[in-house]
PDB file of C-alpha atoms and ligand atoms in Angstrom:
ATOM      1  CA  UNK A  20      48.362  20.434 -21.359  1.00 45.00           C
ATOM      2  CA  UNK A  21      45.110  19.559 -19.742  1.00 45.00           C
ATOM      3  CA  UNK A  22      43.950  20.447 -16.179  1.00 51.00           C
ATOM      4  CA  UNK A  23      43.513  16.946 -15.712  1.00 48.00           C
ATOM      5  CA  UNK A  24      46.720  15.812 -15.753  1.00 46.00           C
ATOM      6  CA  UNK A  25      49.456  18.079 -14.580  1.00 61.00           C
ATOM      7  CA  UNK A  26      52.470  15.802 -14.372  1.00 89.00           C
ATOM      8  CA  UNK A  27      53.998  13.995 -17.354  1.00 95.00           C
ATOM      9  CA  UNK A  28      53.460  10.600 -16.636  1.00 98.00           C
ATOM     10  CA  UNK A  29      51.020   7.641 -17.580  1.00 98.00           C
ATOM     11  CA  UNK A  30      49.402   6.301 -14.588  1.00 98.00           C
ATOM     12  CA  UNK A  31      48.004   2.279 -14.999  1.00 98.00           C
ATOM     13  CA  UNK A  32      45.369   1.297 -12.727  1.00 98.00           C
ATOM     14  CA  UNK A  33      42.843  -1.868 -12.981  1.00 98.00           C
ATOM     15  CA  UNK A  34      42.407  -5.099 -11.680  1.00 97.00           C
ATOM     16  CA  UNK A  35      44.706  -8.254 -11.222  1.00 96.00           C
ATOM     17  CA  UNK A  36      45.780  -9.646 -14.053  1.00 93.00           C
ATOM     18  CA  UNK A  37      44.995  -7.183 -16.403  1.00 96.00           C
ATOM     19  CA  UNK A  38      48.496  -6.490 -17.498  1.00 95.00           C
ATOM     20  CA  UNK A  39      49.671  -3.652 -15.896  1.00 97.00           C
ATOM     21  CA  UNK A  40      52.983  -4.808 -14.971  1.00 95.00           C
ATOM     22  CA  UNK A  41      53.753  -6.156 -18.923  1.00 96.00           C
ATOM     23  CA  UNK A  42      52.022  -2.992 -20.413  1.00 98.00           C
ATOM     24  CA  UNK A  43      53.762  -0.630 -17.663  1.00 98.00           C
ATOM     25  CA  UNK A  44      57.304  -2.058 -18.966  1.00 98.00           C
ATOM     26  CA  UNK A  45      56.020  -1.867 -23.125  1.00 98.00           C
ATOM     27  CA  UNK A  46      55.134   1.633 -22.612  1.00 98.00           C
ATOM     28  CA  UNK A  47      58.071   2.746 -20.546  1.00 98.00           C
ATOM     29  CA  UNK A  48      60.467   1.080 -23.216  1.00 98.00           C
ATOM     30  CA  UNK A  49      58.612   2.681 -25.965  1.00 98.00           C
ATOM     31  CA  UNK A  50      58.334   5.902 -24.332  1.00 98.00           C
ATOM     32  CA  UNK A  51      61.761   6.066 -22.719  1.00 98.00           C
ATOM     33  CA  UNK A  52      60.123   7.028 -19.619  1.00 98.00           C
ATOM     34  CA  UNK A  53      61.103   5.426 -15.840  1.00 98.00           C
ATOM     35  CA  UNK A  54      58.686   2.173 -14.988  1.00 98.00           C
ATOM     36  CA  UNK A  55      57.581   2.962 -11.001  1.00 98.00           C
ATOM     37  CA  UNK A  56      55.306   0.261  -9.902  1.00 98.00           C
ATOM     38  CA  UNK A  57      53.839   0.930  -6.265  1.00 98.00           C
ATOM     39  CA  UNK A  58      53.708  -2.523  -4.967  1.00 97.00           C
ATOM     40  CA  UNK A  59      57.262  -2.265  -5.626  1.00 97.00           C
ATOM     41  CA  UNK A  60      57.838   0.484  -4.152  1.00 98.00           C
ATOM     42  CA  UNK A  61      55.701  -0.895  -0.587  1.00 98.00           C
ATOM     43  CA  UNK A  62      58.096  -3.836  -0.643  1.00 98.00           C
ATOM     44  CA  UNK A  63      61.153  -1.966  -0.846  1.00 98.00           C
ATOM     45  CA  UNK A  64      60.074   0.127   1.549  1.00 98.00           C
ATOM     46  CA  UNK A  65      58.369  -2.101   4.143  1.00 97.00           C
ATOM     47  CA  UNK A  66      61.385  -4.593   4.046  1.00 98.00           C
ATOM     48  CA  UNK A  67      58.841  -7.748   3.552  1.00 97.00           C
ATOM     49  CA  UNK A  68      56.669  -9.228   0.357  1.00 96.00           C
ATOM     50  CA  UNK A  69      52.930  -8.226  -0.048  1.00 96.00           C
ATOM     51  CA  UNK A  70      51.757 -11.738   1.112  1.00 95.00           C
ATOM     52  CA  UNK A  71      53.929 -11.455   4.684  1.00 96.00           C
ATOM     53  CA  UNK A  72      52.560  -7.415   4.849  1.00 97.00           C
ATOM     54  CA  UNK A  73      48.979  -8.867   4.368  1.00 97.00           C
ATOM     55  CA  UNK A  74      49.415 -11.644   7.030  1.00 96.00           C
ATOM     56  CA  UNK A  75      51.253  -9.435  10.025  1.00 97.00           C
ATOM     57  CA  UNK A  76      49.569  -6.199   9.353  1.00 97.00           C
ATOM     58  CA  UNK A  77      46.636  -6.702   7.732  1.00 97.00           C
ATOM     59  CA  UNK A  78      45.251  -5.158   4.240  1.00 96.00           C
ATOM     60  CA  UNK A  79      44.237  -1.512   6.018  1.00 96.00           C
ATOM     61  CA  UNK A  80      48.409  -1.222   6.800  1.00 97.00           C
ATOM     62  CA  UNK A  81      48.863  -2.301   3.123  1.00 97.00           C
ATOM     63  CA  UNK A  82      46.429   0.424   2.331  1.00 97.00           C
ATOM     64  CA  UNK A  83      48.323   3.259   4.868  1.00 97.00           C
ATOM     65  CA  UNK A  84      51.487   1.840   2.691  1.00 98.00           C
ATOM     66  CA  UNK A  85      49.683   2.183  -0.872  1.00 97.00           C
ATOM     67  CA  UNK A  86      48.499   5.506  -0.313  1.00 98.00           C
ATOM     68  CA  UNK A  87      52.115   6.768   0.969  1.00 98.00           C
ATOM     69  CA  UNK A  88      54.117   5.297  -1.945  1.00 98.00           C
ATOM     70  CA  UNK A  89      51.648   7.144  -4.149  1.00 98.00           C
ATOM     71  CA  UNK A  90      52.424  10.434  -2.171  1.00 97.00           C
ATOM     72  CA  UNK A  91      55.920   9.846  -2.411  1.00 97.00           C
ATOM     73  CA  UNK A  92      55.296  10.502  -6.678  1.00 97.00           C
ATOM     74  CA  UNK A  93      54.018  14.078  -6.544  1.00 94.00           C
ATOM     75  CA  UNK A  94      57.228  15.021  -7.660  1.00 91.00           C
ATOM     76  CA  UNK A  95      57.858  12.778 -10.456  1.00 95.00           C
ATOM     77  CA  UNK A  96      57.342  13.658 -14.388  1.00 95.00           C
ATOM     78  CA  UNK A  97      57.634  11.236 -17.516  1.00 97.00           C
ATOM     79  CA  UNK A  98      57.418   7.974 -15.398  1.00 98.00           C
ATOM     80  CA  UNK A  99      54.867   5.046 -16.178  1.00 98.00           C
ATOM     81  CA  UNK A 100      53.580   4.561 -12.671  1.00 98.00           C
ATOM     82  CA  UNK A 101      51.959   1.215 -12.136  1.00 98.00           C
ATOM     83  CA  UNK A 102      49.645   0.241  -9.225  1.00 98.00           C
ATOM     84  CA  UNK A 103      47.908  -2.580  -6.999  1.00 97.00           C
ATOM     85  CA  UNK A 104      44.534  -3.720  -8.264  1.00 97.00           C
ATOM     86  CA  UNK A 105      43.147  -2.407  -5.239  1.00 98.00           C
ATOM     87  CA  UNK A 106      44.196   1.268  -4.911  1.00 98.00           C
ATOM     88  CA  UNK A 107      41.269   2.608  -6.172  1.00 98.00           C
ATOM     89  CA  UNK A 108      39.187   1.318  -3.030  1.00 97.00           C
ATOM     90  CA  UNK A 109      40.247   4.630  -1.154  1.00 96.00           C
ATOM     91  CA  UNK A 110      38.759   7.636  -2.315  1.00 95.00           C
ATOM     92  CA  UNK A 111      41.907   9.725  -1.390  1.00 95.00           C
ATOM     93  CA  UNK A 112      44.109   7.245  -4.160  1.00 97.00           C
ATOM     94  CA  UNK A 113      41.537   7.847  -6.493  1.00 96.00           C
ATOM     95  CA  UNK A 114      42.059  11.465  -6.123  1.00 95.00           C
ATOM     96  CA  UNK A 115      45.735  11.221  -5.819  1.00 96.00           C
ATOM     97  CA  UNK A 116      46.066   9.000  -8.672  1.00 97.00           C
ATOM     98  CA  UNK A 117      44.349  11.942 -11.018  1.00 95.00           C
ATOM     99  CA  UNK A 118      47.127  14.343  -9.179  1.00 95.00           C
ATOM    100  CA  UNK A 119      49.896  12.222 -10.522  1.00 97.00           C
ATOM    101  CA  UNK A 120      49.402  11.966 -14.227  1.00 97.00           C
ATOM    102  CA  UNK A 121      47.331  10.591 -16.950  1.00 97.00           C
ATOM    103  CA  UNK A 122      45.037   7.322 -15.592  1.00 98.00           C
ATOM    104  CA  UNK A 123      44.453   4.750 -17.851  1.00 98.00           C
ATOM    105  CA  UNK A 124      42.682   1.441 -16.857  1.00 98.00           C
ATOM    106  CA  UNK A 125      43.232  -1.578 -18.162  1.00 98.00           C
ATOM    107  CA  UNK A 126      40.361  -3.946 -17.875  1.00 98.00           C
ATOM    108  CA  UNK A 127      39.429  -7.626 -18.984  1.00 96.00           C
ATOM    109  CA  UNK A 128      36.510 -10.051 -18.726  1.00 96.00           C
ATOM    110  CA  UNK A 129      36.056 -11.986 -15.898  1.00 96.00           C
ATOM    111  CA  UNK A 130      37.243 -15.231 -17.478  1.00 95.00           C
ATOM    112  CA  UNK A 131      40.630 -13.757 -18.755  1.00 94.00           C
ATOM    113  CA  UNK A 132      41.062 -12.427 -15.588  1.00 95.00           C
ATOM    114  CA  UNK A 133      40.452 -15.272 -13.664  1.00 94.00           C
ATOM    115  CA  UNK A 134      42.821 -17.407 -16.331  1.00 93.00           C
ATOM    116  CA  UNK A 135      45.629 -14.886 -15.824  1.00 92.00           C
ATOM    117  CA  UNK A 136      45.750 -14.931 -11.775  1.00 91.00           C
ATOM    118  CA  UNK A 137      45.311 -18.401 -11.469  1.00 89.00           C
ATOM    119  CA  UNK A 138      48.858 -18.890 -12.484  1.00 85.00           C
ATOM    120  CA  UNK A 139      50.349 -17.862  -9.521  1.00 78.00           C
ATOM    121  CA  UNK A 140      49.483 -18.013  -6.132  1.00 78.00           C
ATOM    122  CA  UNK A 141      51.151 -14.702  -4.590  1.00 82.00           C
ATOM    123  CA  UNK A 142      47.861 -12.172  -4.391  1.00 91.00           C
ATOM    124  CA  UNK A 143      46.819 -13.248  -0.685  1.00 91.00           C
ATOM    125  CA  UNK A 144      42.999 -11.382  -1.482  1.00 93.00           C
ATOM    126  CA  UNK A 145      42.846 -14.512  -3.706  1.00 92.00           C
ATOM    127  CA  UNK A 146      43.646 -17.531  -1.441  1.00 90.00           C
ATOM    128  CA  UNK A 147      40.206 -17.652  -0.518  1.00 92.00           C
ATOM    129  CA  UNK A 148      38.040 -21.156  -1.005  1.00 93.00           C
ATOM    130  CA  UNK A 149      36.848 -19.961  -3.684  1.00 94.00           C
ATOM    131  CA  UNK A 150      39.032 -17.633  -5.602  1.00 93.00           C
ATOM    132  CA  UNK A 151      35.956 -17.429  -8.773  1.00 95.00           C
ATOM    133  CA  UNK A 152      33.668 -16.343  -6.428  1.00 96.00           C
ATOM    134  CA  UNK A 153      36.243 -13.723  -4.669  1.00 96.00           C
ATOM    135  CA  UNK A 154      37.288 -12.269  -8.238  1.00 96.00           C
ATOM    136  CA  UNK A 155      33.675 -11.717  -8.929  1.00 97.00           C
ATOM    137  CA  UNK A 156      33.011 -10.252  -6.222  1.00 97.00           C
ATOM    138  CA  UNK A 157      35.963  -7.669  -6.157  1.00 97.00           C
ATOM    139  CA  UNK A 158      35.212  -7.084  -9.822  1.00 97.00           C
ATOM    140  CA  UNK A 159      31.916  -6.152  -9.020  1.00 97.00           C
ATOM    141  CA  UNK A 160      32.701  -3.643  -6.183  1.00 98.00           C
ATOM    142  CA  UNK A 161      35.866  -2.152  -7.634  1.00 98.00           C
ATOM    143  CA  UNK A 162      34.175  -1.970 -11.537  1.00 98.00           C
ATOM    144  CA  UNK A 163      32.625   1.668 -10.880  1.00 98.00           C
ATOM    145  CA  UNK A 164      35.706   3.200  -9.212  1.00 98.00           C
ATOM    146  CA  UNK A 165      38.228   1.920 -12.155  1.00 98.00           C
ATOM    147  CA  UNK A 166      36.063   3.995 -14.025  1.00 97.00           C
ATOM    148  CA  UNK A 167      35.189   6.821 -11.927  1.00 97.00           C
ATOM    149  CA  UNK A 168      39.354   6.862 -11.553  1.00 97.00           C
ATOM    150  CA  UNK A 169      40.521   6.698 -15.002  1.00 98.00           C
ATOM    151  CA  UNK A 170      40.418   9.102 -17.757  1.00 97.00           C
ATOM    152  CA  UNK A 171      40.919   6.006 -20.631  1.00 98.00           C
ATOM    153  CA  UNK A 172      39.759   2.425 -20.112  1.00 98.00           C
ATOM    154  CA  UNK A 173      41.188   0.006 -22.369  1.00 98.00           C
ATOM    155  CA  UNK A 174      39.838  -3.590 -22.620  1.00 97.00           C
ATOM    156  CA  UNK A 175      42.586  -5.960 -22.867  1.00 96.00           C
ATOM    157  CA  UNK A 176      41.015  -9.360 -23.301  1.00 93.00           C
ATOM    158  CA  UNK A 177      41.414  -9.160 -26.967  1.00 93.00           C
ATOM    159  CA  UNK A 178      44.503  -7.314 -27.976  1.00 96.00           C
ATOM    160  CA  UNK A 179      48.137  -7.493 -28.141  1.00 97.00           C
ATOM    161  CA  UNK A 180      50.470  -5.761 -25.723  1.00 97.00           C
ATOM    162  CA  UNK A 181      51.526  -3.712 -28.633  1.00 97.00           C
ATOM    163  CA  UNK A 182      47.780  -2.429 -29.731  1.00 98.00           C
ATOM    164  CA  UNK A 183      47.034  -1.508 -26.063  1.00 98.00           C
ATOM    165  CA  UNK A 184      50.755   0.529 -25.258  1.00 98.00           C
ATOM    166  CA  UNK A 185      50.037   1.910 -29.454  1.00 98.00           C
ATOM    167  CA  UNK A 186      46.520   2.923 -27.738  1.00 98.00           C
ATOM    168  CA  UNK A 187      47.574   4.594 -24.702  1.00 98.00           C
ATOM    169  CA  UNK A 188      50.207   6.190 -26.296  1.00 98.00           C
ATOM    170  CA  UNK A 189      48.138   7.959 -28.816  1.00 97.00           C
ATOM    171  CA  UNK A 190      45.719   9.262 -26.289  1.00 97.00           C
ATOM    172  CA  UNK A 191      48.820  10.359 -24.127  1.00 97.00           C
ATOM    173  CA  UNK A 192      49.807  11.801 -26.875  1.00 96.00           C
ATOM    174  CA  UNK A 193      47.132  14.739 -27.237  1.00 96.00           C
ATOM    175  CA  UNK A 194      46.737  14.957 -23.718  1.00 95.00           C
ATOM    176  CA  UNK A 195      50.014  15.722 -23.069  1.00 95.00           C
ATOM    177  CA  UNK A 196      50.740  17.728 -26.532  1.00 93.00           C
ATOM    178  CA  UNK A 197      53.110  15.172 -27.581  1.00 92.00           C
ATOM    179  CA  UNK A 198      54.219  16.358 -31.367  1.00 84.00           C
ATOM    180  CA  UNK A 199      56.283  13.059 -32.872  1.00 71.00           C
ATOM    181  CA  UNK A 200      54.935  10.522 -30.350  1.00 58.00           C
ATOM    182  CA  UNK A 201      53.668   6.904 -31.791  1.00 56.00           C
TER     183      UNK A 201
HETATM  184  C1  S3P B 329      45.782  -6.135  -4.756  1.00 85.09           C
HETATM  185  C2  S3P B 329      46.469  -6.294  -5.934  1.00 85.09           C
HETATM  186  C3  S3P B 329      47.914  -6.579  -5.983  1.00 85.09           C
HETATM  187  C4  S3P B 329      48.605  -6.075  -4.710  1.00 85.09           C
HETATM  188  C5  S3P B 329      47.915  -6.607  -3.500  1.00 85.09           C
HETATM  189  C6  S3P B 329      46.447  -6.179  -3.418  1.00 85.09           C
HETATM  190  C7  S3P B 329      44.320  -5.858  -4.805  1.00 85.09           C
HETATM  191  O1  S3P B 329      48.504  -5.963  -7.123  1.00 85.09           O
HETATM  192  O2  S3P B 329      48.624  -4.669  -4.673  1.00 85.09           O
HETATM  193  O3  S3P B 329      48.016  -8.007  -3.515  1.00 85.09           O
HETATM  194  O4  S3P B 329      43.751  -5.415  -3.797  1.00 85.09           O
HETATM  195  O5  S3P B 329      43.714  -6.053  -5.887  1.00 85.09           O
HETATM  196  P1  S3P B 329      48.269  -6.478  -8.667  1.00 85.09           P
HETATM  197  O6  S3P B 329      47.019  -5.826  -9.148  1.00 85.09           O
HETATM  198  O7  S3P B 329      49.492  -5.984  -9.360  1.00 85.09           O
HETATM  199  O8  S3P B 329      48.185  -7.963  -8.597  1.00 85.09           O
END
């Protein structure tokens, strides 16, 4: 097993909208391992949705709670662990996040992006004047530390759910030594 990635499990990271959630669920199914998703784990935990943590505690409390929920995996193996757009803002996720497992990020093209998150209205870094603007923006700053983070990047803007979890599983695969996987 490599150095790089001591723990069993496949660790999604990358912007809204670019399909961590639906990918995080393919691969867990295909994979048989648990699905942990850490804004799920913050809600749980906190008691209240993202949107009401944002609004009476402000994004560095979301942060505090991002960065413990991530803690709280050290322990786990063979779990798809799926994360908030932003956790790779803090330089201690980013170093936690190799700690945990395998990081793949999932990226798409601006439009795509922008296409996917308009259809819902719950990410409150979005409800901005102008949400284009914001998403540019945010791409722009958080671009370098996707990649900095992750250890595979996969572009999703063109492919199937099933060619991107085939993908990842294939490079989990030699990572991790896998002998039947795929
Ligand atoms: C955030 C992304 C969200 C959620 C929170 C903050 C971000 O997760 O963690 O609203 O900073 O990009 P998704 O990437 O699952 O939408």
């Amino acid at each position: 097993m490599s150095a790089a990635a001591p723990l069993e499990n496949i660790v999604l990271i990358g912007f809204m909208g670019t399909g961590k959630s639906s990918i995080g669920r393919l691969l867990a199914a295909k994979l048989g391992f648990q699905l942990l998703d850490t804004d799920h784990l913050i809600v749980q935990r906190a008691g209240m949705e993202i949107p009401e943590i944002f609004a009476s505690h402000g994004e560095a409390h979301f942060r505090d709670l991002e960065t413990a929920a991530l803690e709280s995996l050290r322990a786990r193996s063979r779990c798809i662990i799926a994360t908030g757009g932003g956790v790779v803002v803090r330089d201690a996720n980013r170093a936690l996040l190799r700690e945990l497992g395998f990081v793949v990020a999932l990226s798409a093209n601006e439009e795509v992006i922008f296409e996917r998150v308009s259809r819902n209205s719950r990410r409150p870094l979005l409800q901005t004047e102008d949400p284009r603007a914001t998403v540019q923006r945010l791409l722009a700053e958080r671009r370098p530390l996707y990649a900095e983070a992750a250890q595979l990047t996969v572009d999703t803007s063109h492919l199937t759910h099933a060619q991107i979890a085939g993908e990842i599983i294939e490079k989990a695969a030699a990572v991790f030594s896998w002998q039947d996987a795929a």
